[in-house]
CSV table of C-alpha atoms in Angstrom, one decimal:
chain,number,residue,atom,x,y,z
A,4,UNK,CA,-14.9,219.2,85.0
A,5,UNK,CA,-18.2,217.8,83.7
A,6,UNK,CA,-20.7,216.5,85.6
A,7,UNK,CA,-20.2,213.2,87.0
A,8,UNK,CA,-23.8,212.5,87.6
A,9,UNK,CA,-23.3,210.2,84.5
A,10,UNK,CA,-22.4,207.8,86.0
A,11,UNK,CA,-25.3,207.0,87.7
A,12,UNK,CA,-27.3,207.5,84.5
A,13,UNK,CA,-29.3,204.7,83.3
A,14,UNK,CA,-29.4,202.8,79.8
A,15,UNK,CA,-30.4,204.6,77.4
A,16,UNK,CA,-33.1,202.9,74.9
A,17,UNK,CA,-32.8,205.8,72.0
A,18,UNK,CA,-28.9,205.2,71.9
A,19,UNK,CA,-29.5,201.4,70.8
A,20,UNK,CA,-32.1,202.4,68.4
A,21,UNK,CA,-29.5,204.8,67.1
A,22,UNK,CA,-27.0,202.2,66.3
A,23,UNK,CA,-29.3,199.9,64.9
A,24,UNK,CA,-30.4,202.2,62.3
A,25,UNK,CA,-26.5,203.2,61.3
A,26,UNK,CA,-25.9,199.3,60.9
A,27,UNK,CA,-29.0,199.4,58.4
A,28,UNK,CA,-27.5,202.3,57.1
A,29,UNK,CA,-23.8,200.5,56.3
A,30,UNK,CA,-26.2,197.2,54.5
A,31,UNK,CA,-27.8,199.6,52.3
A,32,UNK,CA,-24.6,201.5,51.5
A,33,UNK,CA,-23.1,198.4,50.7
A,34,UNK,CA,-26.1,197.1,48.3
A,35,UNK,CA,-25.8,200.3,46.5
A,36,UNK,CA,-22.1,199.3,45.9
A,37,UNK,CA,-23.1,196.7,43.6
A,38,UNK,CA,-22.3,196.4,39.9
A,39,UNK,CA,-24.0,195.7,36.4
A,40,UNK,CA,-23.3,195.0,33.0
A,41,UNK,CA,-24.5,197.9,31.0
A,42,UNK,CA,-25.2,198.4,27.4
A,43,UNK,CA,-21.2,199.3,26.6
A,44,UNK,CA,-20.3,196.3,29.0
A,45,UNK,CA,-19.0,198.7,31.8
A,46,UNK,CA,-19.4,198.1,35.5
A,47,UNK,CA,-21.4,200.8,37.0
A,48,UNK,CA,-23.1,201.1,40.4
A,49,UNK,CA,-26.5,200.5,41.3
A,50,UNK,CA,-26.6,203.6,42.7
A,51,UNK,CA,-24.2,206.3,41.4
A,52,UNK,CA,-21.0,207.1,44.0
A,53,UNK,CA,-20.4,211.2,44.8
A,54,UNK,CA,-23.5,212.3,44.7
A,55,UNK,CA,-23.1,212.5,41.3
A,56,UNK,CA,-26.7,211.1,41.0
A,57,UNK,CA,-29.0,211.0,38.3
A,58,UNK,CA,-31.9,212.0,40.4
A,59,UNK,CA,-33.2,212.8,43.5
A,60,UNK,CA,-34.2,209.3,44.0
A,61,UNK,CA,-30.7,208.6,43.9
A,62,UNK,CA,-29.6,211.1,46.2
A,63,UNK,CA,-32.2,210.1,49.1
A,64,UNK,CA,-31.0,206.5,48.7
A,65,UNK,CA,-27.1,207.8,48.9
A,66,UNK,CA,-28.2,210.1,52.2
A,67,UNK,CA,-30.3,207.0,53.7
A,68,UNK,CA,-27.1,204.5,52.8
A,69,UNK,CA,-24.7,206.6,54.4
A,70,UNK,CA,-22.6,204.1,55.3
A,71,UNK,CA,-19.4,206.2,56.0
A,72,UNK,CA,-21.1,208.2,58.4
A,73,UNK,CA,-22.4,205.5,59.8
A,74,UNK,CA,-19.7,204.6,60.9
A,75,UNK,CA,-18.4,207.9,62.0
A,76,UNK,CA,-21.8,207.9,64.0
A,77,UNK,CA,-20.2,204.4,65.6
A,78,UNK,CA,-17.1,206.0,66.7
A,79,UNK,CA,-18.8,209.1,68.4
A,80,UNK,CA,-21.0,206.2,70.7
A,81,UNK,CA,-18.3,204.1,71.3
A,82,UNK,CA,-16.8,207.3,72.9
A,83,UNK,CA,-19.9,208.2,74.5
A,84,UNK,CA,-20.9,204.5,75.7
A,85,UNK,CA,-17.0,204.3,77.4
A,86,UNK,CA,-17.1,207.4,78.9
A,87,UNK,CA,-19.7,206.5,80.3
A,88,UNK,CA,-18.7,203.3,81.7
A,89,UNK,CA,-15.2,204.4,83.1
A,90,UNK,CA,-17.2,207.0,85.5
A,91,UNK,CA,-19.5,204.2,86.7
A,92,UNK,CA,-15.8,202.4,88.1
A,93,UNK,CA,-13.2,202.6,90.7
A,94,UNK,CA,-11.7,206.5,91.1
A,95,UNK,CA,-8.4,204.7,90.7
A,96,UNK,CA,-6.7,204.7,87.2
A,97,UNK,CA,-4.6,201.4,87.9
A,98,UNK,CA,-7.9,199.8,89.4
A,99,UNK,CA,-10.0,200.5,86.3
A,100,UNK,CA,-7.4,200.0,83.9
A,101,UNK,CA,-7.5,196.1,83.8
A,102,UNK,CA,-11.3,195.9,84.2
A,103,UNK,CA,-11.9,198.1,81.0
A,104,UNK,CA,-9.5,196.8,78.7
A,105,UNK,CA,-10.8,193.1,79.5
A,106,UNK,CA,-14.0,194.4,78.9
A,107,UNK,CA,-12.5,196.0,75.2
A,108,UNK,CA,-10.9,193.0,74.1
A,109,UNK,CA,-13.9,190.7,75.2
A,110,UNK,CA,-16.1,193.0,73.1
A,111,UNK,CA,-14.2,193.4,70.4
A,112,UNK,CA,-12.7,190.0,69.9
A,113,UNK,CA,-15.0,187.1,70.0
A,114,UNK,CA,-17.3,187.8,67.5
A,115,UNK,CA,-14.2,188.7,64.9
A,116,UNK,CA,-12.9,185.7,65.5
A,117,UNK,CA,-16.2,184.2,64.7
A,118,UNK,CA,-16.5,186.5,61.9
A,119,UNK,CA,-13.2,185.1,60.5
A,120,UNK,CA,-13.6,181.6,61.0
A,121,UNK,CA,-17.2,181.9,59.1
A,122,UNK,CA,-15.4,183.6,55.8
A,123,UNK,CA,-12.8,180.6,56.3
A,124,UNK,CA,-15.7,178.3,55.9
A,125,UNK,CA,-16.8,179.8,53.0
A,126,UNK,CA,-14.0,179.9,51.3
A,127,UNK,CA,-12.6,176.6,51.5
A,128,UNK,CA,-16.2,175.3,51.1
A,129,UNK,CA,-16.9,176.6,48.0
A,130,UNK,CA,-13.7,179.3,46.9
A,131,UNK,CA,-16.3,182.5,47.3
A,132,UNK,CA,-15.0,185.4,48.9
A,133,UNK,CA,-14.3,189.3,48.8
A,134,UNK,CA,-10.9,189.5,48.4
A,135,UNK,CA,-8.1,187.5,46.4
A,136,UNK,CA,-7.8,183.3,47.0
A,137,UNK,CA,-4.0,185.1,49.0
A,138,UNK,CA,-6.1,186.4,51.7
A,139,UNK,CA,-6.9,183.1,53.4
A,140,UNK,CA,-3.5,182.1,53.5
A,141,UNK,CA,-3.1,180.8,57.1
A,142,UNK,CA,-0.8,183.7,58.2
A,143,UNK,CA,-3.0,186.2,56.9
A,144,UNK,CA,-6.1,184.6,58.2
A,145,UNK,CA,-4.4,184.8,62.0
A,146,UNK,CA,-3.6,188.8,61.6
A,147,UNK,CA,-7.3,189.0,60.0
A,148,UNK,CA,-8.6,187.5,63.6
A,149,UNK,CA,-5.8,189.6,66.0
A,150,UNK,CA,-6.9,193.0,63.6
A,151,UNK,CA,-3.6,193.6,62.3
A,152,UNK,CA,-5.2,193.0,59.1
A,153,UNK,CA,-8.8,193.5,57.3
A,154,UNK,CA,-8.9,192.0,53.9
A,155,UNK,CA,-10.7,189.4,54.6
A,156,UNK,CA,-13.5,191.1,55.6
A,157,UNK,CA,-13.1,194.7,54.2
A,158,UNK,CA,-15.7,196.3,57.2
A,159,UNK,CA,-13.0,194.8,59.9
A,160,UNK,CA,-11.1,198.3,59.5
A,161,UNK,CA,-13.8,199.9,61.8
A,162,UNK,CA,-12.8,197.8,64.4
A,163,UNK,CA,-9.1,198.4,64.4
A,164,UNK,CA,-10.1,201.6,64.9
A,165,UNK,CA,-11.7,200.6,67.8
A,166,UNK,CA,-9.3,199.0,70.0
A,167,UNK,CA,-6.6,201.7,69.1
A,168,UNK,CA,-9.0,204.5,70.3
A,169,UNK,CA,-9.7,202.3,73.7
A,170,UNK,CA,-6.1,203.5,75.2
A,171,UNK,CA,-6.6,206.6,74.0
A,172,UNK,CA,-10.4,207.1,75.4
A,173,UNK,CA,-8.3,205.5,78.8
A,174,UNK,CA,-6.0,208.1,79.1
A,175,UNK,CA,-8.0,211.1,77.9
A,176,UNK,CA,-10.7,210.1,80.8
A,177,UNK,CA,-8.4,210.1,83.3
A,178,UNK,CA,-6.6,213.0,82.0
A,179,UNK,CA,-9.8,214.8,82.0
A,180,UNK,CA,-11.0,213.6,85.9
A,181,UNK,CA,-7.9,215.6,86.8
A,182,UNK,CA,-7.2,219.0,84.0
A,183,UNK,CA,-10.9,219.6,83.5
A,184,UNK,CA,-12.2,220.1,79.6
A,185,UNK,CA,-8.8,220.8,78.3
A,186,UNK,CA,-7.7,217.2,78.4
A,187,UNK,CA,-10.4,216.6,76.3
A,188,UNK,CA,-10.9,219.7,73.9
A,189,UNK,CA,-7.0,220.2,73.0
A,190,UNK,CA,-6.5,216.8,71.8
A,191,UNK,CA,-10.1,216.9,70.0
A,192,UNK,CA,-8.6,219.6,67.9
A,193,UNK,CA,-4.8,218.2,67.7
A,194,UNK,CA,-7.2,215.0,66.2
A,195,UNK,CA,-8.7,217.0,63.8
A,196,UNK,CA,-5.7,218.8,62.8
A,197,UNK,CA,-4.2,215.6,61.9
A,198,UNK,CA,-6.9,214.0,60.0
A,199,UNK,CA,-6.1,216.1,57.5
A,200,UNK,CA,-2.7,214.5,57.0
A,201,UNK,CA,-3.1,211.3,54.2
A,202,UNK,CA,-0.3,209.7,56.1
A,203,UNK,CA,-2.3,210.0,59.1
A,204,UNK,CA,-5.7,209.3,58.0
A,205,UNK,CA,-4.5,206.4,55.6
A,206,UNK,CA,-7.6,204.5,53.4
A,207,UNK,CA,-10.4,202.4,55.5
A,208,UNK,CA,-9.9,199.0,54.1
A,209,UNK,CA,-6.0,199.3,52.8
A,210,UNK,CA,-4.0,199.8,56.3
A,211,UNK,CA,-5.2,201.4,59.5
A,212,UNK,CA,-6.6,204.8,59.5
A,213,UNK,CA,-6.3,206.8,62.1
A,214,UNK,CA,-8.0,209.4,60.7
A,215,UNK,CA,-11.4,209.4,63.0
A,216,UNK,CA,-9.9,209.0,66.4
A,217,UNK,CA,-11.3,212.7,67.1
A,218,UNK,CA,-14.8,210.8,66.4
A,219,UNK,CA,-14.3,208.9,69.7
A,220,UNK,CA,-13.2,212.1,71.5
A,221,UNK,CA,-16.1,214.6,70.4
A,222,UNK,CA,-18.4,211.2,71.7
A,223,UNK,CA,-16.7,211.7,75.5
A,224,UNK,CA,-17.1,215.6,75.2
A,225,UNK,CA,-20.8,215.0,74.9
A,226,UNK,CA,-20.8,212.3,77.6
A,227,UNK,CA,-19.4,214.7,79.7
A,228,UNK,CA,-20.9,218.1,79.1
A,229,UNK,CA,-24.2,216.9,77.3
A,230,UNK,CA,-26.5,217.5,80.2
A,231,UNK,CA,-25.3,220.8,81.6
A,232,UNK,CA,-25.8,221.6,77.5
A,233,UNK,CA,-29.6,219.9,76.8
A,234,UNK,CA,-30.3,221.6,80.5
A,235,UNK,CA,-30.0,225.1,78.8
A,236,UNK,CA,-31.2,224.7,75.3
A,237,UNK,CA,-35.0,224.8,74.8
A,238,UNK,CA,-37.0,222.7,72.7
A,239,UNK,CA,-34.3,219.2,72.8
A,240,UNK,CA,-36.9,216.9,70.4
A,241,UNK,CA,-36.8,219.9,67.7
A,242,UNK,CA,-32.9,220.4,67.9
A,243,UNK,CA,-32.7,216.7,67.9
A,244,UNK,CA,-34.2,217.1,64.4
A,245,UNK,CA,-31.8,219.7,63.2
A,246,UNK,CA,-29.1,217.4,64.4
A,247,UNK,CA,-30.2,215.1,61.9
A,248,UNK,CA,-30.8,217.0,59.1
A,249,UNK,CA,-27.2,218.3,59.5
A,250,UNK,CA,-26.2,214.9,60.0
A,251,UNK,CA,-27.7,213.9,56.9
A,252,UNK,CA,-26.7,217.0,54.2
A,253,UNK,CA,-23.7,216.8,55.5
A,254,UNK,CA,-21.4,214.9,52.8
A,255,UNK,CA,-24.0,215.9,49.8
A,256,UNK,CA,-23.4,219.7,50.4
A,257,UNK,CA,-20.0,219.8,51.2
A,258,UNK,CA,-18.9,216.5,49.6
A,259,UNK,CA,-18.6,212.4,50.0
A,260,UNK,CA,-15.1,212.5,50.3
A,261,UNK,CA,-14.2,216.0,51.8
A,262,UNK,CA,-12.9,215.9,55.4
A,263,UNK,CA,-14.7,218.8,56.3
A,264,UNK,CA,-18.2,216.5,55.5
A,265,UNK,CA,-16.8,214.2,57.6
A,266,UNK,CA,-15.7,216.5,61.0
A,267,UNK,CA,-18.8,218.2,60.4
A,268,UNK,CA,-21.2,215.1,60.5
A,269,UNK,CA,-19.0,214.1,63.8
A,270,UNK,CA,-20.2,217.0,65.7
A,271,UNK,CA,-23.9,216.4,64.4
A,272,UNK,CA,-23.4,212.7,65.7
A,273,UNK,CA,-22.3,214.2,69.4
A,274,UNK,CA,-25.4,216.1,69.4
A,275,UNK,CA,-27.7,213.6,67.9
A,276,UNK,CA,-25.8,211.2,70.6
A,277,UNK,CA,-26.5,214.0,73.6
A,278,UNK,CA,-30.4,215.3,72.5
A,279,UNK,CA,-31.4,211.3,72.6
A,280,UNK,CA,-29.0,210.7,76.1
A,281,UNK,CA,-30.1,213.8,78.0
A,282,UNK,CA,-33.2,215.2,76.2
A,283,UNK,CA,-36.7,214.1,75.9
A,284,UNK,CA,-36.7,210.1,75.6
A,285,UNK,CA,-38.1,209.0,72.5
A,286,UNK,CA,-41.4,207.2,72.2
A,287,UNK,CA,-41.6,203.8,72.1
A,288,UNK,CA,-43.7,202.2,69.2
A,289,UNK,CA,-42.9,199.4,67.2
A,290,UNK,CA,-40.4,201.0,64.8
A,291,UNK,CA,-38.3,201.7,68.1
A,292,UNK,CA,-38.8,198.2,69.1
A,293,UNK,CA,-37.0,196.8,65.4
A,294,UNK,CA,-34.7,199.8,66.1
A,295,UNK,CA,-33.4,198.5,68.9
A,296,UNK,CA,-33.6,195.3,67.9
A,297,UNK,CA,-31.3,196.2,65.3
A,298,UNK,CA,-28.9,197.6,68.0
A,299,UNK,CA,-28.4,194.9,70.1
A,300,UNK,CA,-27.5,192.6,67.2
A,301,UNK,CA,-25.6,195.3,65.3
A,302,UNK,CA,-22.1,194.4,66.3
A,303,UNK,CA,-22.9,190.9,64.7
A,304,UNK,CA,-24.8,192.3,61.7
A,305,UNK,CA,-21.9,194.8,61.2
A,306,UNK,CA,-19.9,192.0,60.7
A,307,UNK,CA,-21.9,189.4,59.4
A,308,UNK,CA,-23.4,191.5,56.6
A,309,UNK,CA,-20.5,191.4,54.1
A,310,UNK,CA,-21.2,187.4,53.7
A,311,UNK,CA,-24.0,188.9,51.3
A,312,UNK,CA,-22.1,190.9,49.4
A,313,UNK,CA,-19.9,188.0,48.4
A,314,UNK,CA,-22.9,187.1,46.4
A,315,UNK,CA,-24.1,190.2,45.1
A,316,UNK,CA,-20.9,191.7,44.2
A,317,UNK,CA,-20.2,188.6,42.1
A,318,UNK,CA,-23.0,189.0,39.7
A,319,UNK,CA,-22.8,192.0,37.4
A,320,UNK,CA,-24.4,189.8,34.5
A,321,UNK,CA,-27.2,188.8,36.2
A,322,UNK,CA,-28.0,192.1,37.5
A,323,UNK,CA,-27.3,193.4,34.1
A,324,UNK,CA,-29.8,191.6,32.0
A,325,UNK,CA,-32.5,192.8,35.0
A,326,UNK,CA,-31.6,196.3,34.2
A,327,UNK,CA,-31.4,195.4,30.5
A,328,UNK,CA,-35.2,194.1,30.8
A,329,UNK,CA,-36.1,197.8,32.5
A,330,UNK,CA,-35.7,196.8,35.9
A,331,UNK,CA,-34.1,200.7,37.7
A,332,UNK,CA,-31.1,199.4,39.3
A,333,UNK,CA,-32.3,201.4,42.8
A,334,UNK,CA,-35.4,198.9,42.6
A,335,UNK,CA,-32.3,196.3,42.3
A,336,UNK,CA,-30.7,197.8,45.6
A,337,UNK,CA,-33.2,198.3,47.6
A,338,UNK,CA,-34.6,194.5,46.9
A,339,UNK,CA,-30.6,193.7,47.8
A,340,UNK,CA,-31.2,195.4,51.2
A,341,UNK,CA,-33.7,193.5,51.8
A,342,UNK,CA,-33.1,190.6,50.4
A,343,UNK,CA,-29.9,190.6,52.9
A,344,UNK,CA,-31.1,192.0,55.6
A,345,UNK,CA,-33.7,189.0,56.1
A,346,UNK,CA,-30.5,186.6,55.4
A,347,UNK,CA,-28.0,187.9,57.5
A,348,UNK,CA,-30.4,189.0,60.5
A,349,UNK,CA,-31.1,185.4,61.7
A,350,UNK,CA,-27.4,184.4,61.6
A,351,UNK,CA,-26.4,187.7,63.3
A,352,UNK,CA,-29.5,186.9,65.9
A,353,UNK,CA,-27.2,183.4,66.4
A,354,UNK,CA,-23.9,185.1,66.7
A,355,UNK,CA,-25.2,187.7,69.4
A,356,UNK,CA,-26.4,185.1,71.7
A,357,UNK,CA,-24.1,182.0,71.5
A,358,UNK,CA,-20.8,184.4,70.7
A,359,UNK,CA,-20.8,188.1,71.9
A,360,UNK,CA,-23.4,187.3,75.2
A,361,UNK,CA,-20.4,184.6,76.0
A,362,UNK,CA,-17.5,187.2,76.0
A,363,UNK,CA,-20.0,189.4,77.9
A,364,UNK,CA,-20.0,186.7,80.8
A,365,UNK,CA,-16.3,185.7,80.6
A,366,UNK,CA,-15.2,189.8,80.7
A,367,UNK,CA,-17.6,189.8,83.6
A,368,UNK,CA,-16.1,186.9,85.2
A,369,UNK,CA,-12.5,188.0,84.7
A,370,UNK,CA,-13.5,191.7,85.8
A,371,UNK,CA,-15.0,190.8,89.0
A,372,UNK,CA,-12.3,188.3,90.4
A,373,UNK,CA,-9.0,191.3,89.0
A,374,UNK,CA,-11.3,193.6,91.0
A,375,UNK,CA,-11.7,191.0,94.5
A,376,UNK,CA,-7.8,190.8,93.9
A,377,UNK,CA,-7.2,194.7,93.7
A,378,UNK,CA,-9.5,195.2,96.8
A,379,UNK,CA,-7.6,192.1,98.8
A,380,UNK,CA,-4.5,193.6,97.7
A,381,UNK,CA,-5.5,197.1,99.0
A,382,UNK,CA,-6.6,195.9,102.1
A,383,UNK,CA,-3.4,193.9,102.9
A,384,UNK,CA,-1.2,196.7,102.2
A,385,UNK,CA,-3.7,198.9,104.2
């Protein structure tokens, strides 16, 4: 078995950097998305899909907006960050059990039904949305907030992921306290295996897709093995490097859709999450300080970003005629990301502190009292 020193390990500063630049990663992924008008009245993107790109510009802007991996890179610390926390509780099963999935849902939960109730607003405010006028019918709206569903807002697939993976990251943790690396490496593989099923995997956006559940596992291998690994590799901060340059060339040299991009950019994110855990800490400096910045508000963000794209999705014409007047549509993105990121930052700022810090409190709450019970109820029997 790994080493259990983890769970005395502190927090780790480089890991919310980390997931503040993937959520700026997923806004400028979704800027590039946009359409314009062109001189034949087509639709095409601002920045061209598949790497197909028209220049180089075009493909660094496509490797920097790498929203799908970004989200692969999400899964792999989600797996990591609960690893983590399950070796920092009780060494029974049936006393953790209750404390960590009060602790999922009261993640998870709040902010979506925030999230929700926000697009709701919009919608019946003024008719503007992502999807069809169908969406926000009231029985669709309810299995948009409980994640059965995730039209209205398309990024909400992410987070089914999410809570189906938490009795799975459950059950492989405690499998692994008892079998060793097996309970974690055979179903890492079995995983993979599967992803390459289409009835498995499914489409991110249309259904749930199960297809990047092995994400979550590789993030719990490197949770557990990570620091017996950095221990005996020279040179962390350089391999950290490589780990992001793989990351990185992943999906341009092997493909944006291919599944072998996407298991291949999983492993890079479980070393990139395990050099910046258990290797030299990165320097502080102000770009880590609006790095992490961006991670603590990047559940929020996540979410909240999408209210711009109801806007810039909607205005092909407009973006057209800039194009038309010799504007490069990548001048037009990145002013997008920009232009959003200053919009949506503020409300996610709100959102973080009223919403998410207040399901932090009540899982807290809830998670100490089932805990005093457990340990009273111990003691009686005893």
């Amino acid at each position: 078995m790994g080493d259990i020193a983890i769970s005395r390990r502190e927090f780790v500063p480089g890991l919310e950097a980390s997931r503040g630049v993937a959520a700026l990663m997923v806004a400028l992924f979704h800027c590039g998305q946009a359409t314009y008008f062109d001189a034949t009245w087509q639709t095409p993107p601002l920045v061209p899909g598949l790497y197909r790109s028209h220049s180089y510009l075009d493909a660094a802007f496509r490797i920097a907006g790498n929203g799908h991996g970004a989200v692969v890179f999400f899964f792999v610390l989600s797996g990591f960050v609960l690893m983590m926390m399950l070796s920092r509780q009780t060494d029974d099963p049936k006393g953790s059990a209750g404390p960590f999935f009060i602790g999922r849902v009261l993640r998870i939960y709040p902010a979506i039904f925030s999230t929700v109730a926000i697009f709701v607003g919009l919608f019946l405010l003024t008719g503007m949305s992502l999807g069809p006028p169908a969406a926000y019918s009231t029985s669709n709206v309810i299995a948009n907030a409980l994640l059965l569903r995730a039209d209205i807002n398309g990024v909400m697939w992410s987070l089914q992921t999410e809570m189906i993976a938490a009795p799975l990251i459950f059950s492989l943790y405690w499998s692994w306290r008892q079998w060793g690396s097996a309970a974690l490496l055979l179903p890492a593989f079995v995983l993979i295996g599967l992803s390459f099923s289409k009835e498995w995997s499914g489409t991110p956006g249309n259904g749930v897709s199960l297809g990047n559940l092995y994400s979550f596992v590789v993030g719990m291998i490197a949770c557990a093995y990570g620091k017996t690994i950095v221990a005996r590799l020279p040179h962390p901060a350089f391999l950290l490097m490589l780990a992001i340059a793989g990351f990185a060339l992943s999906r341009p040299l092997l493909g944006w859709w291919s599944n072998w991009s996407v298991i291949l950019e999983t492993v890079f994110a479980g070393l990139i999450t395990t050099f910046i855990a258990y290797g030299d800490p990165l320097r502080e400096g102000r770009l880590m300080a609006a790095a992490r910045y961006f991670g603590r508000i990047s559940y929020s963000f996540y979410l909240l970003h999408a209210l711009s794209l109801i806007a810039l999705w909607n205005m092909p014409a407009l973006l057209g005629r800039a194009v038309s007047a010799g504007v490069p549509p990548i001048v037009l993105a990145l002013v997008a990301f920009i232009s959003s990121v200053l919009v949506i930052t503020p409300l996610a700022h709100l959102q973080h502190a009223v919403v998410e810090r207040a399901g932090a409190r009540l899982g807290r709450a809830l998670t100490w009292r089932l805990r005093s019970k457990l340990e009273a109820d111990a003691l009686q029997r005893g």
